[in-house]
mmCIF file of C-alpha atoms in Angstrom:
data_model
loop_
_atom_site.group_PDB
_atom_site.id
_atom_site.type_symbol
_atom_site.label_atom_id
_atom_site.label_comp_id
_atom_site.label_asym_id
_atom_site.label_seq_id
_atom_site.Cartn_x
_atom_site.Cartn_y
_atom_site.Cartn_z
ATOM 1 C CA MET L 1 65.233 23.261 15.453
ATOM 2 C CA SER L 2 65.500 19.918 17.296
ATOM 3 C CA ILE L 3 63.050 17.127 18.540
ATOM 4 C CA SER L 4 63.395 14.307 20.287
ATOM 5 C CA ARG L 5 62.464 11.106 19.415
ATOM 6 C CA ARG L 6 59.577 10.858 21.880
ATOM 7 C CA ASP L 7 58.299 13.587 21.117
ATOM 8 C CA PHE L 8 58.729 13.016 17.227
ATOM 9 C CA LEU L 9 56.650 9.649 17.373
ATOM 10 C CA MET L 10 53.471 11.257 20.008
ATOM 11 C CA SER L 11 52.844 13.975 17.318
ATOM 12 C CA THR L 12 53.189 11.374 13.788
ATOM 13 C CA LEU L 13 50.188 9.160 16.171
ATOM 14 C CA LYS L 14 48.367 12.517 17.115
ATOM 15 C CA VAL L 15 48.184 13.728 13.409
ATOM 16 C CA ALA L 16 47.413 9.938 11.947
ATOM 17 C CA VAL L 17 44.327 9.603 14.545
ATOM 18 C CA ALA L 18 43.268 13.202 14.080
ATOM 19 C CA SER L 19 43.527 12.146 10.331
ATOM 20 C CA ALA L 20 41.693 8.426 10.558
ATOM 21 C CA LEU L 21 38.644 10.457 12.740
ATOM 22 C CA PRO L 22 36.399 11.355 9.443
ATOM 23 C CA LEU L 23 34.548 14.854 9.319
ATOM 24 C CA SER L 24 30.811 13.450 9.605
ATOM 25 C CA ALA L 25 32.178 11.452 13.433
ATOM 26 C CA PHE L 26 32.057 15.990 14.489
ATOM 27 C CA LYS L 27 28.535 16.856 12.873
ATOM 28 C CA PHE L 28 25.938 17.774 15.123
ATOM 29 C CA LEU L 29 22.499 16.697 14.647
ATOM 30 C CA SER L 30 19.653 18.994 15.663
ATOM 31 C CA PRO L 31 16.980 17.834 18.615
ATOM 32 C CA ALA L 32 14.537 17.381 15.541
ATOM 33 C CA GLU L 33 16.684 15.654 13.619
ATOM 34 C CA ALA L 34 18.314 12.679 16.265
ATOM 35 C CA LYS L 35 14.298 12.592 17.225
ATOM 36 C CA ALA L 36 13.695 11.715 13.733
ATOM 37 C CA ALA L 37 16.479 9.124 13.355
ATOM 38 C CA VAL L 38 15.358 7.137 16.192
ATOM 39 C CA GLU L 39 12.131 7.071 15.752
ATOM 40 C CA ALA L 40 13.201 6.162 11.822
ATOM 41 C CA ALA L 41 14.643 3.050 13.938
ATOM 42 C CA ASN L 42 12.002 2.231 15.627
ATOM 43 C CA VAL L 43 9.082 1.510 12.876
ATOM 44 C CA ARG L 44 8.474 -1.432 10.707
ATOM 45 C CA TRP L 45 5.011 -1.283 9.375
ATOM 46 C CA GLY L 46 2.934 -4.603 9.182
ATOM 47 C CA PHE L 47 -0.316 -5.478 7.971
ATOM 48 C CA ILE L 48 -3.038 -7.968 8.608
ATOM 49 C CA VAL L 49 -5.845 -8.844 6.638
ATOM 50 C CA ASP L 50 -8.746 -11.010 8.344
ATOM 51 C CA THR L 51 -10.181 -12.607 5.485
ATOM 52 C CA TYR L 52 -13.171 -13.963 7.955
ATOM 53 C CA LYS L 53 -14.505 -10.306 8.064
ATOM 54 C CA CYS L 54 -14.214 -9.427 4.729
ATOM 55 C CA VAL L 55 -17.460 -9.355 2.848
ATOM 56 C CA GLY L 56 -16.407 -8.197 -0.741
ATOM 57 C CA CYS L 57 -17.222 -4.501 -0.918
ATOM 58 C CA GLY L 58 -14.708 -3.200 -2.777
ATOM 59 C CA PHE L 59 -14.806 -0.098 -0.822
ATOM 60 C CA CYS L 60 -10.950 -0.708 -0.197
ATOM 61 C CA VAL L 61 -10.057 -0.665 -3.844
ATOM 62 C CA LYS L 62 -12.505 1.755 -4.801
ATOM 63 C CA ALA L 63 -10.469 4.239 -2.198
ATOM 64 C CA CYS L 64 -7.174 3.466 -3.126
ATOM 65 C CA LYS L 65 -7.436 3.656 -6.563
ATOM 66 C CA ILE L 66 -8.768 7.567 -6.017
ATOM 67 C CA GLU L 67 -6.810 7.835 -3.093
ATOM 68 C CA ASN L 68 -3.394 7.212 -5.248
ATOM 69 C CA GLU L 69 -4.340 8.476 -8.760
ATOM 70 C CA ILE L 70 -4.506 4.852 -10.120
ATOM 71 C CA PRO L 71 -6.223 5.553 -13.594
ATOM 72 C CA TYR L 72 -9.884 4.564 -12.467
ATOM 73 C CA ASP L 73 -10.949 2.173 -14.971
ATOM 74 C CA ALA L 74 -7.927 1.042 -16.593
ATOM 75 C CA PRO L 75 -7.284 -2.632 -15.236
ATOM 76 C CA VAL L 76 -4.844 -2.717 -12.810
ATOM 77 C CA THR L 77 -4.950 -1.405 -8.988
ATOM 78 C CA ARG L 78 -2.212 -1.291 -6.095
ATOM 79 C CA THR L 79 -4.999 -3.016 -4.144
ATOM 80 C CA TRP L 80 -7.614 -5.771 -4.869
ATOM 81 C CA VAL L 81 -10.089 -8.491 -3.493
ATOM 82 C CA GLU L 82 -10.426 -11.614 -5.094
ATOM 83 C CA ARG L 83 -13.515 -14.381 -3.983
ATOM 84 C CA TYR L 84 -13.021 -17.991 -3.956
ATOM 85 C CA LEU L 85 -15.231 -20.993 -3.856
ATOM 86 C CA ILE L 86 -14.548 -24.276 -2.879
ATOM 87 C CA LEU L 87 -17.368 -26.174 -4.148
ATOM 88 C CA LYS L 88 -19.072 -29.848 -2.407
ATOM 89 C CA ASP L 89 -17.684 -31.842 -5.600
ATOM 90 C CA GLY L 90 -14.051 -30.673 -4.358
ATOM 91 C CA ARG L 91 -13.231 -27.766 -7.971
ATOM 92 C CA MET L 92 -12.135 -24.271 -6.730
ATOM 93 C CA VAL L 93 -13.508 -21.399 -9.021
ATOM 94 C CA ALA L 94 -11.990 -17.775 -8.289
ATOM 95 C CA ASP L 95 -12.352 -14.887 -9.581
ATOM 96 C CA THR L 96 -11.488 -10.718 -9.154
ATOM 97 C CA PRO L 97 -13.968 -8.761 -11.115
ATOM 98 C CA LEU L 98 -11.844 -5.789 -12.059
ATOM 99 C CA GLY L 99 -10.003 -6.026 -8.949
ATOM 100 C CA GLY L 100 -12.740 -6.234 -6.817
ATOM 101 C CA ARG L 101 -13.361 -2.535 -7.220
ATOM 102 C CA ASP L 102 -17.541 -2.900 -7.882
ATOM 103 C CA GLY L 103 -17.252 -5.547 -5.460
ATOM 104 C CA PHE L 104 -19.585 -9.077 -6.278
ATOM 105 C CA THR L 105 -22.609 -8.455 -6.789
ATOM 106 C CA GLU L 106 -23.458 -11.583 -8.473
ATOM 107 C CA LEU L 107 -23.532 -15.526 -7.902
ATOM 108 C CA LYS L 108 -21.716 -15.959 -11.762
ATOM 109 C CA ILE L 109 -18.220 -16.018 -11.162
ATOM 110 C CA GLN L 110 -15.837 -17.137 -14.523
ATOM 111 C CA ASP L 111 -18.676 -17.277 -16.521
ATOM 112 C CA GLU L 112 -21.100 -19.644 -13.993
ATOM 113 C CA VAL L 113 -23.900 -18.919 -12.379
ATOM 114 C CA ILE L 114 -22.931 -21.288 -8.859
ATOM 115 C CA GLU L 115 -25.506 -21.814 -5.969
ATOM 116 C CA PRO L 116 -24.136 -20.734 -2.588
ATOM 117 C CA LYS L 117 -26.247 -24.786 -1.559
ATOM 118 C CA GLU L 118 -22.761 -26.008 -4.023
ATOM 119 C CA VAL L 119 -20.560 -24.080 -1.922
ATOM 120 C CA ALA L 120 -18.659 -25.848 0.907
ATOM 121 C CA LYS L 121 -16.357 -23.227 1.818
ATOM 122 C CA ALA L 122 -16.184 -19.829 0.678
ATOM 123 C CA TYR L 123 -13.872 -16.362 1.496
ATOM 124 C CA PHE L 124 -12.700 -13.121 -0.278
ATOM 125 C CA VAL L 125 -9.089 -12.632 0.509
ATOM 126 C CA PRO L 126 -7.764 -8.919 0.090
ATOM 127 C CA LYS L 127 -4.281 -8.349 -1.628
ATOM 128 C CA LEU L 128 -1.772 -5.548 -1.951
ATOM 129 C CA CYS L 129 1.902 -5.320 -1.562
ATOM 130 C CA ASN L 130 3.128 -7.312 0.751
ATOM 131 C CA GLN L 131 6.380 -4.980 1.570
ATOM 132 C CA CYS L 132 8.288 -8.115 1.985
ATOM 133 C CA GLU L 133 11.752 -7.980 4.295
ATOM 134 C CA ASN L 134 13.579 -8.967 1.715
ATOM 135 C CA PRO L 135 11.930 -7.838 -1.449
ATOM 136 C CA PRO L 136 12.495 -9.711 -5.105
ATOM 137 C CA CYS L 137 11.357 -7.167 -6.908
ATOM 138 C CA VAL L 138 14.381 -4.509 -5.596
ATOM 139 C CA GLN L 139 17.117 -6.556 -5.941
ATOM 140 C CA VAL L 140 16.320 -6.879 -9.685
ATOM 141 C CA CYS L 141 15.839 -3.175 -10.229
ATOM 142 C CA PRO L 142 19.052 -2.488 -12.821
ATOM 143 C CA VAL L 143 18.965 1.898 -11.720
ATOM 144 C CA GLY L 144 18.302 2.064 -8.289
ATOM 145 C CA ALA L 145 14.978 3.061 -8.765
ATOM 146 C CA THR L 146 13.104 1.001 -6.075
ATOM 147 C CA TYR L 147 14.040 0.403 -2.586
ATOM 148 C CA GLN L 148 13.103 -0.369 0.813
ATOM 149 C CA THR L 149 13.021 2.849 3.379
ATOM 150 C CA ALA L 150 14.363 2.359 6.632
ATOM 151 C CA ASP L 151 10.817 1.586 8.454
ATOM 152 C CA GLY L 152 10.179 -1.120 5.931
ATOM 153 C CA VAL L 153 8.365 -0.075 3.013
ATOM 154 C CA VAL L 154 9.340 -0.606 -0.779
ATOM 155 C CA LEU L 155 9.494 2.497 -3.335
ATOM 156 C CA ILE L 156 9.307 3.903 -6.495
ATOM 157 C CA ASP L 157 11.190 6.295 -7.647
ATOM 158 C CA ARG L 158 9.091 7.978 -10.397
ATOM 159 C CA THR L 159 11.960 10.061 -11.719
ATOM 160 C CA TRP L 160 14.437 7.320 -12.189
ATOM 161 C CA CYS L 161 12.452 4.445 -13.114
ATOM 162 C CA ILE L 162 13.672 3.193 -17.030
ATOM 163 C CA GLY L 163 10.527 0.948 -17.221
ATOM 164 C CA CYS L 164 12.440 -1.563 -17.878
ATOM 165 C CA GLY L 165 9.631 -4.149 -15.864
ATOM 166 C CA TYR L 166 12.392 -6.414 -14.419
ATOM 167 C CA CYS L 167 10.444 -5.866 -11.441
ATOM 168 C CA ILE L 168 7.110 -6.356 -12.457
ATOM 169 C CA MET L 169 8.544 -10.143 -13.308
ATOM 170 C CA ALA L 170 10.003 -10.192 -10.169
ATOM 171 C CA CYS L 171 7.137 -10.117 -7.771
ATOM 172 C CA PRO L 172 5.571 -13.685 -6.457
ATOM 173 C CA TYR L 173 2.606 -11.627 -6.000
ATOM 174 C CA GLY L 174 1.958 -9.744 -8.617
ATOM 175 C CA VAL L 175 1.515 -7.136 -7.092
ATOM 176 C CA ARG L 176 3.455 -4.474 -9.494
ATOM 177 C CA PHE L 177 2.302 -3.204 -12.842
ATOM 178 C CA PHE L 178 3.092 -0.039 -14.908
ATOM 179 C CA HIS L 179 1.374 3.033 -14.022
ATOM 180 C CA PRO L 180 -0.741 4.005 -17.067
ATOM 181 C CA VAL L 181 0.286 8.031 -17.300
ATOM 182 C CA TYR L 182 3.448 7.737 -15.518
ATOM 183 C CA LYS L 183 5.254 5.087 -17.684
ATOM 184 C CA VAL L 184 7.036 3.939 -15.007
ATOM 185 C CA ALA L 185 6.150 0.479 -12.215
ATOM 186 C CA GLU L 186 3.732 1.562 -9.936
ATOM 187 C CA LYS L 187 3.142 -0.584 -6.476
ATOM 188 C CA CYS L 188 1.548 -0.130 -3.296
ATOM 189 C CA THR L 189 3.442 2.072 -0.940
ATOM 190 C CA PHE L 190 1.119 1.608 2.421
ATOM 191 C CA CYS L 191 -0.039 5.293 1.554
ATOM 192 C CA TYR L 192 2.942 6.185 2.559
ATOM 193 C CA HIS L 193 2.294 10.339 2.388
ATOM 194 C CA ARG L 194 -0.218 8.538 5.509
ATOM 195 C CA ILE L 195 1.260 6.854 7.497
ATOM 196 C CA SER L 196 3.446 9.019 7.996
ATOM 197 C CA LYS L 197 1.700 11.601 9.572
ATOM 198 C CA GLY L 198 0.304 9.610 11.570
ATOM 199 C CA MET L 199 -3.351 8.327 9.243
ATOM 200 C CA LYS L 200 -3.848 5.111 8.746
ATOM 201 C CA THR L 201 -3.926 3.483 4.984
ATOM 202 C CA ALA L 202 -6.321 4.741 2.944
ATOM 203 C CA CYS L 203 -7.776 1.360 1.806
ATOM 204 C CA VAL L 204 -8.074 0.464 6.062
ATOM 205 C CA ASP L 205 -9.896 3.554 6.817
ATOM 206 C CA ALA L 206 -12.130 2.884 3.993
ATOM 207 C CA CYS L 207 -12.957 -0.982 5.142
ATOM 208 C CA PRO L 208 -16.407 -0.690 7.412
ATOM 209 C CA PHE L 209 -15.206 -4.518 8.532
ATOM 210 C CA GLY L 210 -11.982 -4.534 10.093
ATOM 211 C CA ALA L 211 -10.758 -6.858 7.529
ATOM 212 C CA ARG L 212 -7.205 -5.196 7.277
ATOM 213 C CA LYS L 213 -4.903 -3.361 9.570
ATOM 214 C CA ILE L 214 -1.943 -1.479 9.607
ATOM 215 C CA GLY L 215 0.712 -0.647 12.770
ATOM 216 C CA ASN L 216 4.029 -0.927 13.683
ATOM 217 C CA LEU L 217 5.678 -3.761 14.188
ATOM 218 C CA LYS L 218 8.342 -2.884 16.582
ATOM 219 C CA ASP L 219 6.012 -1.698 19.255
ATOM 220 C CA PRO L 220 4.819 -4.689 21.154
ATOM 221 C CA ASN L 221 1.931 -2.638 22.288
ATOM 222 C CA ASP L 222 0.418 -2.195 18.844
ATOM 223 C CA PRO L 223 -2.787 -4.163 18.445
ATOM 224 C CA VAL L 224 -1.271 -5.800 14.994
ATOM 225 C CA THR L 225 1.969 -7.033 16.733
ATOM 226 C CA LYS L 226 0.017 -8.347 19.333
ATOM 227 C CA THR L 227 -2.081 -10.070 17.130
ATOM 228 C CA ILE L 228 1.277 -11.064 14.967
ATOM 229 C CA MET L 229 2.550 -12.633 18.237
ATOM 230 C CA THR L 230 -0.423 -13.773 19.928
ATOM 231 C CA GLU L 231 -2.280 -15.614 16.923
ATOM 232 C CA ARG L 232 -3.030 -17.962 14.158
ATOM 233 C CA VAL L 233 -1.610 -16.170 11.503
ATOM 234 C CA ALA L 234 0.401 -17.494 7.642
ATOM 235 C CA VAL L 235 1.229 -15.339 5.168
ATOM 236 C CA LEU L 236 2.183 -15.354 1.147
ATOM 237 C CA LYS L 237 3.787 -18.074 -0.792
ATOM 238 C CA ASP L 238 6.598 -18.367 2.636
ATOM 239 C CA GLU L 239 8.654 -20.839 0.282
ATOM 240 C CA TYR L 240 9.979 -18.267 -1.562
ATOM 241 C CA GLY L 241 12.059 -16.455 1.470
ATOM 242 C CA THR L 242 10.860 -13.220 0.851
ATOM 243 C CA LYS L 243 9.252 -12.741 4.182
ATOM 244 C CA PRO L 244 6.097 -10.980 3.634
ATOM 245 C CA GLN L 245 5.405 -8.562 6.216
ATOM 246 C CA VAL L 246 1.646 -9.094 5.589
ATOM 247 C CA TYR L 247 -0.063 -11.424 7.557
ATOM 248 C CA TYR L 248 -3.066 -13.189 7.061
ATOM 249 C CA ILE L 249 -6.030 -14.253 9.241
ATOM 250 C CA GLY L 250 -7.961 -17.306 8.654
ATOM 251 C CA LEU L 251 -5.494 -17.929 5.198
ATOM 252 C CA ASP L 252 -6.281 -21.704 3.085
ATOM 253 C CA GLU L 253 -4.404 -23.340 1.309
ATOM 254 C CA ASN L 254 -6.415 -22.688 -2.262
ATOM 255 C CA VAL L 255 -5.106 -19.014 -2.078
ATOM 256 C CA ARG L 256 -2.646 -18.455 -4.185
ATOM 257 C CA MET N 1 55.902 5.445 -27.188
ATOM 258 C CA SER N 2 54.714 6.097 -30.940
ATOM 259 C CA SER N 3 51.492 8.160 -31.332
ATOM 260 C CA HIS N 4 49.906 5.450 -32.922
ATOM 261 C CA VAL N 5 49.911 4.154 -29.169
ATOM 262 C CA LEU N 6 48.931 7.375 -27.561
ATOM 263 C CA ARG N 7 46.595 9.176 -29.607
ATOM 264 C CA PRO N 8 43.620 6.429 -29.232
ATOM 265 C CA LEU N 9 44.087 6.135 -25.180
ATOM 266 C CA TRP N 10 44.382 9.840 -25.781
ATOM 267 C CA VAL N 11 40.992 9.172 -26.973
ATOM 268 C CA VAL N 12 39.906 6.113 -24.352
ATOM 269 C CA ILE N 13 40.422 8.365 -21.733
ATOM 270 C CA GLY N 14 38.498 11.034 -22.974
ATOM 271 C CA VAL N 15 35.059 8.851 -23.681
ATOM 272 C CA VAL N 16 36.111 8.296 -19.895
ATOM 273 C CA ALA N 17 36.467 11.173 -18.368
ATOM 274 C CA LEU N 18 33.383 12.548 -20.256
ATOM 275 C CA ILE N 19 30.962 9.582 -19.307
ATOM 276 C CA LEU N 20 32.171 10.863 -15.188
ATOM 277 C CA VAL N 21 31.399 14.241 -15.917
ATOM 278 C CA ALA N 22 27.516 13.335 -17.250
ATOM 279 C CA ARG N 23 27.243 11.358 -14.251
ATOM 280 C CA TYR N 24 28.295 13.793 -11.912
ATOM 281 C CA LEU N 25 25.033 16.302 -13.442
ATOM 282 C CA ILE N 26 23.081 13.881 -14.161
ATOM 283 C CA VAL N 27 23.081 11.563 -10.853
ATOM 284 C CA PRO N 28 21.772 13.780 -7.213
ATOM 285 C CA SER N 29 23.895 14.612 -4.892
ATOM 286 C CA ASP N 30 21.292 12.342 -2.702
ATOM 287 C CA PHE N 31 21.452 8.990 -4.613
ATOM 288 C CA GLY N 32 23.245 6.241 -3.149
ATOM 289 C CA ILE N 33 23.081 3.761 -0.458
ATOM 290 C CA GLN N 34 21.178 4.279 2.181
ATOM 291 C CA GLU N 35 19.636 2.428 5.373
ATOM 292 C CA ARG N 36 18.746 -0.809 4.390
ATOM 293 C CA GLY N 37 22.255 -1.322 2.366
ATOM 294 C CA PHE N 38 23.631 -1.406 -1.129
ATOM 295 C CA MET N 39 20.835 -4.355 -2.274
ATOM 296 C CA TYR N 40 17.710 -2.867 -0.585
ATOM 297 C CA GLY N 41 18.745 1.010 0.358
ATOM 298 C CA TYR N 42 20.750 1.799 -3.443
ATOM 299 C CA HIS N 43 18.214 5.586 -4.586
ATOM 300 C CA ARG N 44 18.166 8.414 -4.142
ATOM 301 C CA LYS N 45 17.279 9.656 -0.701
ATOM 302 C CA SER N 46 15.258 12.794 -1.276
ATOM 303 C CA ASN N 47 11.906 10.104 -3.314
ATOM 304 C CA GLU N 48 10.614 9.375 0.519
ATOM 305 C CA ALA N 49 9.956 13.061 0.747
ATOM 306 C CA ASP N 50 8.387 13.198 -2.499
ATOM 307 C CA TRP N 51 6.238 10.462 -1.020
ATOM 308 C CA LYS N 52 5.186 11.948 2.249
ATOM 309 C CA ALA N 53 4.355 15.138 0.172
ATOM 310 C CA PHE N 54 1.604 13.030 -1.419
ATOM 311 C CA LYS N 55 -1.630 14.396 -1.730
ATOM 312 C CA VAL N 56 -3.935 13.211 1.305
ATOM 313 C CA LYS N 57 -7.555 13.124 -0.222
ATOM 314 C CA TYR N 58 -9.784 10.494 2.572
ATOM 315 C CA GLN N 59 -9.991 12.889 5.506
ATOM 316 C CA THR N 60 -11.578 10.369 7.246
ATOM 317 C CA ARG N 61 -14.723 11.220 9.685
ATOM 318 C CA LYS N 62 -12.783 12.957 11.894
ATOM 319 C CA TYR N 63 -12.404 15.813 9.491
ATOM 320 C CA CYS N 64 -16.521 15.639 9.077
ATOM 321 C CA LYS N 65 -17.809 15.550 12.727
ATOM 322 C CA ASP N 66 -17.717 19.152 14.130
ATOM 323 C CA CYS N 67 -19.673 21.164 11.008
ATOM 324 C CA HIS N 68 -21.304 18.311 10.222
ATOM 325 C CA SER N 69 -22.691 16.921 13.667
ATOM 326 C CA ASP N 70 -25.995 15.945 12.931
ATOM 327 C CA LYS N 71 -24.767 13.792 9.717
ATOM 328 C CA TYR N 72 -22.423 12.841 11.839
ATOM 329 C CA GLU N 73 -24.847 11.537 14.736
ATOM 330 C CA SER N 74 -27.740 10.223 12.380
ATOM 331 C CA ILE N 75 -24.837 8.057 10.850
ATOM 332 C CA MET N 76 -23.369 6.778 13.982
ATOM 333 C CA SER N 77 -26.369 6.303 15.813
ATOM 334 C CA SER N 78 -27.312 3.349 12.939
ATOM 335 C CA LYS N 79 -26.146 0.180 11.556
ATOM 336 C CA HIS N 80 -24.196 1.981 9.088
ATOM 337 C CA LYS N 81 -21.990 3.363 11.880
ATOM 338 C CA ILE N 82 -18.403 1.198 10.288
ATOM 339 C CA ILE N 83 -18.789 2.935 7.006
ATOM 340 C CA GLN N 84 -17.181 6.202 6.548
ATOM 341 C CA CYS N 85 -18.732 9.530 5.438
ATOM 342 C CA GLU N 86 -16.390 9.443 2.321
ATOM 343 C CA ASN N 87 -17.456 5.798 1.144
ATOM 344 C CA CYS N 88 -21.033 7.590 -0.256
ATOM 345 C CA HIS N 89 -20.034 11.227 -0.270
ATOM 346 C CA GLY N 90 -16.551 11.171 -1.750
ATOM 347 C CA PRO N 91 -13.486 12.045 -0.635
ATOM 348 C CA ALA N 92 -13.198 16.217 1.086
ATOM 349 C CA ILE N 93 -9.912 16.528 -0.456
ATOM 350 C CA ASP N 94 -9.778 19.859 1.323
ATOM 351 C CA HIS N 95 -13.333 20.465 1.604
ATOM 352 C CA PRO N 96 -15.134 23.558 1.597
ATOM 353 C CA GLU N 97 -12.427 25.090 -0.167
ATOM 354 C CA ASP N 98 -12.044 22.282 -2.605
ATOM 355 C CA PRO N 99 -13.879 20.607 -3.317
ATOM 356 C CA ALA N 100 -16.944 23.545 -2.364
ATOM 357 C CA LYS N 101 -19.303 20.819 -2.672
ATOM 358 C CA LEU N 102 -19.288 16.780 -2.470
ATOM 359 C CA VAL N 103 -21.233 15.253 -4.721
ATOM 360 C CA VAL N 104 -23.377 12.065 -3.059
ATOM 361 C CA ASN N 105 -23.267 8.297 -5.054
ATOM 362 C CA LYS N 106 -26.505 7.342 -4.403
ATOM 363 C CA SER N 107 -26.449 4.718 -6.993
ATOM 364 C CA ARG N 108 -27.705 1.148 -6.414
ATOM 365 C CA SER N 109 -23.928 0.041 -7.246
ATOM 366 C CA LEU N 110 -22.958 1.276 -4.175
ATOM 367 C CA CYS N 111 -25.195 -0.346 -2.300
ATOM 368 C CA ILE N 112 -25.104 -3.691 -3.457
ATOM 369 C CA ARG N 113 -21.901 -4.029 -2.941
ATOM 370 C CA CYS N 114 -23.114 -5.861 0.168
ATOM 371 C CA HIS N 115 -26.442 -5.895 0.130
ATOM 372 C CA ALA N 116 -26.505 -7.562 -3.453
ATOM 373 C CA GLN N 117 -27.378 -10.924 -1.416
ATOM 374 C CA LEU N 118 -24.412 -14.104 -1.488
ATOM 375 C CA LEU N 119 -25.508 -16.598 0.870
ATOM 376 C CA TYR N 120 -21.975 -18.562 0.887
ATOM 377 C CA PRO N 121 -21.470 -20.598 4.158
ATOM 378 C CA ARG N 122 -19.978 -19.328 7.375
ATOM 379 C CA THR N 123 -19.243 -15.933 5.772
ATOM 380 C CA GLN N 124 -20.093 -12.513 6.739
ATOM 381 C CA ARG N 125 -21.257 -11.655 3.633
ATOM 382 C CA ALA N 126 -24.056 -14.655 4.551
ATOM 383 C CA LYS N 127 -24.640 -12.388 7.550
ATOM 384 C CA ILE N 128 -25.493 -9.220 6.008
ATOM 385 C CA LYS N 129 -29.323 -8.389 4.271
ATOM 386 C CA GLY N 130 -29.362 -8.972 1.189
ATOM 387 C CA ILE N 131 -31.416 -8.438 -1.937
ATOM 388 C CA ASN N 132 -31.089 -9.713 -5.305
ATOM 389 C CA PRO N 133 -30.660 -6.478 -7.651
ATOM 390 C CA GLU N 134 -32.287 -8.111 -10.384
ATOM 391 C CA GLU N 135 -35.278 -8.605 -9.463
ATOM 392 C CA HIS N 136 -36.085 -5.973 -6.050
ATOM 393 C CA ASN N 137 -37.038 -2.466 -7.601
ATOM 394 C CA VAL N 138 -35.091 -3.150 -10.460
ATOM 395 C CA GLY N 139 -34.043 0.906 -11.857
ATOM 396 C CA MET N 140 -35.149 2.662 -8.943
ATOM 397 C CA GLU N 141 -32.264 3.955 -6.063
ATOM 398 C CA CYS N 142 -32.214 2.327 -3.260
ATOM 399 C CA SER N 143 -32.442 6.278 -1.020
ATOM 400 C CA MET N 144 -36.172 6.308 -2.399
ATOM 401 C CA CYS N 145 -37.555 3.546 -0.401
ATOM 402 C CA HIS N 146 -34.662 3.669 2.839
ATOM 403 C CA ASN N 147 -32.500 6.173 3.910
ATOM 404 C CA PRO N 148 -29.205 5.685 4.116
ATOM 405 C CA HIS N 149 -28.738 7.373 7.420
ATOM 406 C CA LYS N 150 -31.146 4.867 9.586
ATOM 407 C CA PRO N 151 -31.101 2.556 7.130
ATOM 408 C CA ASP N 152 -34.789 0.548 7.508
ATOM 409 C CA MET N 153 -37.910 1.077 6.157
ATOM 410 C CA GLU N 154 -39.471 3.287 9.163
ATOM 411 C CA GLY N 155 -35.930 5.867 7.974
ATOM 412 C CA TRP N 156 -38.459 8.460 5.704
#
């Protein structure tokens, strides 16, 4: 058998190129898979809280606890509402009884009755997971149990979490806690089971006053995206560099 | 090489092999680096589907509308139209199969979430008609006088 120098080099090159191609390059996606891949890349969930609209009824907290099976009477919750009063004498008082689960029904705050005439300004601030673009809670997980999905939601794998609690310490917003039943870290999922079916989160649906809204930040025609782009919004603890994706309208400097 | 060097070496190799086999058996095949990279996306991919499969409980008023159209229309023509049916009637889940009947929450504590008067300046709360729950007909259910679907004193 004889082979010319040119043929030998050509076939060597062909084999090298062919073997460099991974098998995955030849994988055909079904139309559904291709559509899902494109859609997933076109979604980034974001949230707006309008503190001017919140009246502190706590329906959001109640709905969240029931929807997400968080033990109702345990002192833990995925979302909560805080009441802030800035008094005319300059003092600031804040509380969140049971996370605002049963609403705010009395003038008593931190064992002190404060009459509205003493109040200079007051507001209710609903809080939930900020689904940060740079989530510090995910970075510290030693086992890969918590992670961010392609559409920006930070989730916890309950079967994989070892309950070390690093993430609970790492979250600057205090949104994580131990689930009393599953004994693993727990947090707001933006109701991933609802938003992935085209529904709104349980808290957004439960709010009678439109103080909470969820939308797709990659869609420029989404009302939530429009509000964030055109109105004055702020995020919590911007200085931490976590890039929260829950935006607040009317956020006061006293809110922590 | 003498056997007193080789023997512990075989033990070490055996332990490493054992760990690798255990890792292969325990770690799910879809565990690894996903879309958000190693820092944020290192996880078991199928867990996303687990969360998506979580049971929806609050079905919103669209779910109630067709069968309970009379109740739907009465609430939608009142000031309480902003409140979801399920906020008072409880989550529908798979109603009418499961649960067959929803239990309405008629307690005072439900109404005073909004209607306990808090006249804080510049809040929307101060604009809601409210009462002092410690003085206003203590011990009575609000719905004895006020119809939640027609929330004024002429409701009954």
